[in-house]
Amino acid sequence: MKPDKSWLEALYHKYNHPKWIHPDPLEFVHLYKSPLDQEIVGLIASSLAYGRVRQILASAESVLRPMGSSPRDFLLHSTERTWTKLFQNFRHRFTTAKELISLLKAIKGIIMRYGSLYESFLKGLSAEHDNVIPALSRFVQELISFDGRPSSLLPPPEKGSACKRLHLFLRWMVRKDRVDPGPWEQVSPRILVIPLDTHMFQQCSRMGMTRRKNANLTCALEITRHFQKICPEDPVKYDFALSRLGIRKETFDSR
């Protein structure tokens, strides 16, 4: 049985509170006040959001702590040589120090060209787009252009991956409530796509929101359409609450 709005709203009001954020890489974004720092922290933390949560938090902290109170200032006033020395021993599962440096190089390049990640992302937005995929694809292409090669941290959405980490980043940046900080105010949550990982895929399958076998972009869009029927103005509204449900291993019951 598919969940109804009353059940999802009850879940949202139960879990959509700052006290439930930990353990989640989103907690790092809340440590910074400036949107210009929040977006950088968000992209770094979300890019590392795969694997065991303790390892994710440890890896994100190992990158962000040396950057001090303003990651933006750190990147603008340091060089690739500094980063290479600073993060030479970094490794997060399959992500190497080289890939991390490439990501930092891309972020700095975008900031120097557009002023912020936000301004770069806005360049790809169009009122004609039904979802965020075209804008996200352009944004990723811009990031990749500064290093000249694809990265596992920046998968191109147009190739069919669910791109869970990138959509998680967008949820943090676009939605604004007690959990998601939402500094990107000119992007509508209406066009967001559900951040689909294995756990969310399994949950949505149990709830009858998809019969697909693979958690790819097609599946993510299908599940998002189900949520759009419930909350068209904010289809990823329930993502955080549903993820807490999974962590606490409570049983789904939409009745």
Tab-separated table of C-alpha atoms in Angstrom:
chain	number	residue	atom	x	y	z
A	1	MET	CA	0.000	0.000	0.000
A	2	LYS	CA	1.372	3.409	-0.985
A	3	PRO	CA	1.774	5.904	1.866
A	4	ASP	CA	-0.833	8.643	2.148
A	5	LYS	CA	-0.155	12.280	2.932
A	6	SER	CA	-1.395	12.101	6.516
A	7	TRP	CA	1.078	9.317	7.351
A	8	LEU	CA	3.970	11.125	5.674
A	9	GLU	CA	3.076	14.401	7.381
A	10	ALA	CA	3.007	12.653	10.753
A	11	LEU	CA	6.434	11.183	10.011
A	12	TYR	CA	7.715	14.591	8.897
A	13	HIS	CA	6.538	16.322	12.062
A	14	LYS	CA	8.037	13.574	14.209
A	15	TYR	CA	11.513	13.512	12.688
A	16	ASN	CA	12.017	16.833	10.941
A	17	HIS	CA	13.817	18.394	13.880
A	18	PRO	CA	17.491	19.334	14.418
A	19	LYS	CA	17.805	16.772	17.218
A	20	TRP	CA	17.499	13.986	14.623
A	21	ILE	CA	20.203	15.279	12.265
A	22	HIS	CA	23.104	13.426	13.898
A	23	PRO	CA	24.484	11.169	12.544
A	24	ASP	CA	24.231	12.743	9.096
A	25	PRO	CA	26.786	14.661	6.991
A	26	LEU	CA	24.232	17.488	6.850
A	27	GLU	CA	25.358	18.397	10.369
A	28	PHE	CA	28.538	19.943	8.925
A	29	VAL	CA	26.540	22.437	6.849
A	30	HIS	CA	24.855	23.718	10.009
A	31	LEU	CA	28.241	24.599	11.514
A	32	TYR	CA	28.604	27.538	9.104
A	33	LYS	CA	26.495	30.694	8.896
A	34	SER	CA	27.465	32.085	5.510
A	35	PRO	CA	25.671	30.591	2.482
A	36	LEU	CA	28.970	30.932	0.608
A	37	ASP	CA	30.567	28.522	3.071
A	38	GLN	CA	27.497	26.316	3.438
A	39	GLU	CA	27.415	25.468	-0.266
A	40	ILE	CA	31.076	24.425	-0.294
A	41	VAL	CA	30.714	22.368	2.864
A	42	GLY	CA	27.540	20.824	1.474
A	43	LEU	CA	29.149	19.740	-1.782
A	44	ILE	CA	32.176	18.244	-0.022
A	45	ALA	CA	30.148	16.461	2.677
A	46	SER	CA	27.518	15.118	0.275
A	47	SER	CA	30.195	13.923	-2.157
A	48	LEU	CA	31.599	11.710	0.596
A	49	ALA	CA	28.164	10.441	1.671
A	50	TYR	CA	28.589	6.794	0.781
A	51	GLY	CA	29.544	3.871	3.003
A	52	ARG	CA	29.162	3.625	6.766
A	53	VAL	CA	27.951	6.809	8.387
A	54	ARG	CA	30.754	6.928	10.977
A	55	GLN	CA	33.327	6.749	8.214
A	56	ILE	CA	31.480	9.432	6.240
A	57	LEU	CA	31.519	11.801	9.212
A	58	ALA	CA	35.176	11.100	9.975
A	59	SER	CA	36.229	11.637	6.358
A	60	ALA	CA	34.237	14.854	5.996
A	61	GLU	CA	35.671	16.217	9.226
A	62	SER	CA	39.224	15.378	8.122
A	63	VAL	CA	38.698	17.558	5.053
A	64	LEU	CA	36.757	20.419	6.621
A	65	ARG	CA	38.651	20.865	9.881
A	66	PRO	CA	41.892	22.088	8.209
A	67	MET	CA	39.841	24.630	6.239
A	68	GLY	CA	39.012	26.551	9.406
A	69	SER	CA	36.055	28.850	9.939
A	70	SER	CA	35.610	29.716	6.263
A	71	PRO	CA	36.204	26.988	3.654
A	72	ARG	CA	35.598	29.597	0.948
A	73	ASP	CA	38.426	31.813	2.208
A	74	PHE	CA	40.626	28.764	2.616
A	75	LEU	CA	40.160	27.694	-1.007
A	76	LEU	CA	40.567	31.192	-2.426
A	77	HIS	CA	43.763	31.867	-0.490
A	78	SER	CA	45.512	28.517	-0.866
A	79	THR	CA	46.881	26.539	-3.781
A	80	GLU	CA	46.648	23.032	-5.170
A	81	ARG	CA	50.147	22.415	-3.829
A	82	THR	CA	48.935	23.252	-0.320
A	83	TRP	CA	45.957	20.900	-0.660
A	84	THR	CA	48.117	18.081	-1.987
A	85	LYS	CA	50.399	18.313	1.035
A	86	LEU	CA	47.554	18.784	3.498
A	87	PHE	CA	45.439	15.880	2.251
A	88	GLN	CA	48.157	13.517	1.010
A	89	ASN	CA	46.995	10.722	3.323
A	90	PHE	CA	43.287	11.186	2.679
A	91	ARG	CA	41.209	8.226	1.599
A	92	HIS	CA	37.495	7.566	1.901
A	93	ARG	CA	36.699	4.063	0.719
A	94	PHE	CA	37.244	4.315	-3.067
A	95	THR	CA	37.879	8.066	-3.041
A	96	THR	CA	41.543	8.991	-3.210
A	97	ALA	CA	43.378	12.167	-2.285
A	98	LYS	CA	43.739	12.874	-6.004
A	99	GLU	CA	39.959	12.853	-6.491
A	100	LEU	CA	39.481	15.082	-3.468
A	101	ILE	CA	42.010	17.581	-4.841
A	102	SER	CA	40.187	17.537	-8.187
A	103	LEU	CA	36.932	18.384	-6.416
A	104	LEU	CA	38.529	21.260	-4.503
A	105	LYS	CA	40.084	22.530	-7.727
A	106	ALA	CA	36.670	22.442	-9.414
A	107	ILE	CA	34.968	24.268	-6.540
A	108	LYS	CA	37.611	26.996	-6.539
A	109	GLY	CA	37.349	27.334	-10.316
A	110	ILE	CA	33.585	27.808	-10.153
A	111	ILE	CA	33.888	30.381	-7.371
A	112	MET	CA	36.481	32.385	-9.265
A	113	ARG	CA	34.410	32.311	-12.467
A	114	TYR	CA	30.913	32.906	-11.065
A	115	GLY	CA	31.384	34.101	-7.495
A	116	SER	CA	29.633	31.093	-5.982
A	117	LEU	CA	28.391	27.587	-6.711
A	118	TYR	CA	24.883	29.018	-6.502
A	119	GLU	CA	25.425	31.519	-9.314
A	120	SER	CA	26.886	28.786	-11.492
A	121	PHE	CA	23.902	26.538	-10.867
A	122	LEU	CA	21.428	29.311	-11.695
A	123	LYS	CA	22.929	29.593	-15.190
A	124	GLY	CA	21.474	26.191	-16.039
A	125	LEU	CA	17.963	26.795	-14.732
A	126	SER	CA	15.037	27.279	-17.091
A	127	ALA	CA	11.315	27.626	-16.494
A	128	GLU	CA	10.846	25.021	-19.237
A	129	HIS	CA	12.465	22.274	-17.160
A	130	ASP	CA	10.167	19.880	-15.286
A	131	ASN	CA	12.967	18.796	-12.974
A	132	VAL	CA	16.444	19.744	-11.895
A	133	ILE	CA	18.331	17.278	-14.127
A	134	PRO	CA	19.251	19.677	-16.993
A	135	ALA	CA	20.557	22.316	-14.574
A	136	LEU	CA	22.416	19.704	-12.544
A	137	SER	CA	23.995	18.230	-15.685
A	138	ARG	CA	25.310	21.624	-16.716
A	139	PHE	CA	26.564	22.299	-13.188
A	140	VAL	CA	28.487	19.009	-13.110
A	141	GLN	CA	29.937	19.668	-16.575
A	142	GLU	CA	31.174	23.046	-15.352
A	143	LEU	CA	32.804	21.469	-12.314
A	144	ILE	CA	34.447	18.721	-14.350
A	145	SER	CA	35.782	21.244	-16.875
A	146	PHE	CA	38.248	22.629	-14.356
A	147	ASP	CA	40.061	19.318	-14.054
A	148	GLY	CA	39.329	17.945	-17.504
A	149	ARG	CA	38.322	14.453	-16.453
A	150	PRO	CA	35.289	12.724	-14.910
A	151	SER	CA	35.318	11.859	-11.223
A	152	SER	CA	33.420	9.371	-9.095
A	153	LEU	CA	32.571	12.345	-6.884
A	154	LEU	CA	30.856	14.139	-9.774
A	155	PRO	CA	28.842	11.629	-11.841
A	156	PRO	CA	27.141	13.177	-14.915
A	157	PRO	CA	23.350	12.847	-14.404
A	158	GLU	CA	22.687	12.466	-18.126
A	159	LYS	CA	24.405	9.070	-18.066
A	160	GLY	CA	21.538	7.566	-16.085
A	161	SER	CA	22.886	7.259	-12.554
A	162	ALA	CA	20.556	8.167	-9.690
A	163	CYS	CA	23.300	10.587	-8.514
A	164	LYS	CA	22.069	10.271	-4.937
A	165	ARG	CA	24.845	12.411	-3.466
A	166	LEU	CA	24.290	15.303	-5.865
A	167	HIS	CA	20.548	15.273	-5.230
A	168	LEU	CA	21.240	15.133	-1.498
A	169	PHE	CA	23.379	18.252	-1.910
A	170	LEU	CA	20.552	19.983	-3.771
A	171	ARG	CA	18.041	19.038	-1.082
A	172	TRP	CA	20.247	20.684	1.518
A	173	MET	CA	20.775	23.806	-0.597
A	174	VAL	CA	17.226	24.313	-1.888
A	175	ARG	CA	14.818	23.191	0.839
A	176	LYS	CA	14.472	25.380	3.894
A	177	ASP	CA	13.005	24.106	7.149
A	178	ARG	CA	14.268	23.057	10.575
A	179	VAL	CA	16.574	20.450	9.025
A	180	ASP	CA	17.543	21.637	5.541
A	181	PRO	CA	19.232	25.089	5.610
A	182	GLY	CA	18.193	26.068	2.054
A	183	PRO	CA	20.548	28.973	1.240
A	184	TRP	CA	19.772	28.753	-2.518
A	185	GLU	CA	16.556	30.738	-2.362
A	186	GLN	CA	15.941	31.203	-6.102
A	187	VAL	CA	15.730	27.475	-6.830
A	188	SER	CA	12.288	25.960	-6.331
A	189	PRO	CA	12.028	22.722	-4.331
A	190	ARG	CA	9.302	21.753	-6.814
A	191	ILE	CA	11.936	20.579	-9.329
A	192	LEU	CA	14.054	18.503	-6.935
A	193	VAL	CA	14.563	14.760	-7.418
A	194	ILE	CA	14.594	12.259	-4.562
A	195	PRO	CA	18.136	11.300	-3.418
A	196	LEU	CA	17.884	7.598	-4.178
A	197	ASP	CA	20.293	5.183	-2.503
A	198	THR	CA	19.879	1.483	-1.751
A	199	HIS	CA	18.013	2.074	1.514
A	200	MET	CA	15.545	4.566	0.041
A	201	PHE	CA	15.090	2.299	-2.980
A	202	GLN	CA	14.206	-0.629	-0.715
A	203	GLN	CA	11.850	1.513	1.355
A	204	CYS	CA	10.042	2.879	-1.687
A	205	SER	CA	9.818	-0.601	-3.197
A	206	ARG	CA	8.157	-1.891	-0.025
A	207	MET	CA	5.766	1.040	-0.149
A	208	GLY	CA	4.755	0.169	-3.701
A	209	MET	CA	6.237	3.283	-5.295
A	210	THR	CA	8.312	1.355	-7.822
A	211	ARG	CA	8.653	-2.139	-9.232
A	212	ARG	CA	11.957	-1.458	-10.907
A	213	LYS	CA	14.973	-3.614	-10.167
A	214	ASN	CA	17.649	-0.933	-10.359
A	215	ALA	CA	18.057	2.267	-8.359
A	216	ASN	CA	18.929	4.447	-11.361
A	217	LEU	CA	17.788	7.852	-12.597
A	218	THR	CA	14.651	6.440	-14.222
A	219	CYS	CA	13.679	4.885	-10.907
A	220	ALA	CA	14.463	8.084	-8.974
A	221	LEU	CA	12.231	10.090	-11.313
A	222	GLU	CA	9.424	7.536	-10.989
A	223	ILE	CA	9.545	7.686	-7.192
A	224	THR	CA	9.745	11.477	-7.301
A	225	ARG	CA	6.555	11.563	-9.384
A	226	HIS	CA	4.781	9.583	-6.669
A	227	PHE	CA	5.865	12.129	-4.076
A	228	GLN	CA	4.833	14.966	-6.416
A	229	LYS	CA	1.268	13.650	-6.323
A	230	ILE	CA	1.350	13.963	-2.545
A	231	CYS	CA	3.291	17.233	-2.279
A	232	PRO	CA	3.749	18.839	-5.720
A	233	GLU	CA	5.438	21.956	-4.376
A	234	ASP	CA	8.072	19.965	-2.426
A	235	PRO	CA	8.419	16.324	-3.560
A	236	VAL	CA	11.535	15.587	-1.482
A	237	LYS	CA	10.003	17.001	1.706
A	238	TYR	CA	9.792	13.583	3.337
A	239	ASP	CA	13.264	12.336	2.377
A	240	PHE	CA	14.956	13.152	5.680
A	241	ALA	CA	12.118	11.753	7.794
A	242	LEU	CA	12.048	8.532	5.779
A	243	SER	CA	15.807	8.163	6.183
A	244	ARG	CA	15.438	8.503	9.969
A	245	LEU	CA	12.753	5.829	9.852
A	246	GLY	CA	15.257	3.510	8.190
A	247	ILE	CA	18.017	4.295	10.675
A	248	ARG	CA	15.718	3.614	13.625
A	249	LYS	CA	14.391	0.484	11.873
A	250	GLU	CA	10.780	1.310	12.648
A	251	THR	CA	8.130	-0.480	10.637
A	252	PHE	CA	6.305	1.156	7.761
A	253	ASP	CA	2.555	1.224	8.248
A	254	SER	CA	0.559	3.732	6.207
A	255	ARG	CA	-2.764	2.813	7.752
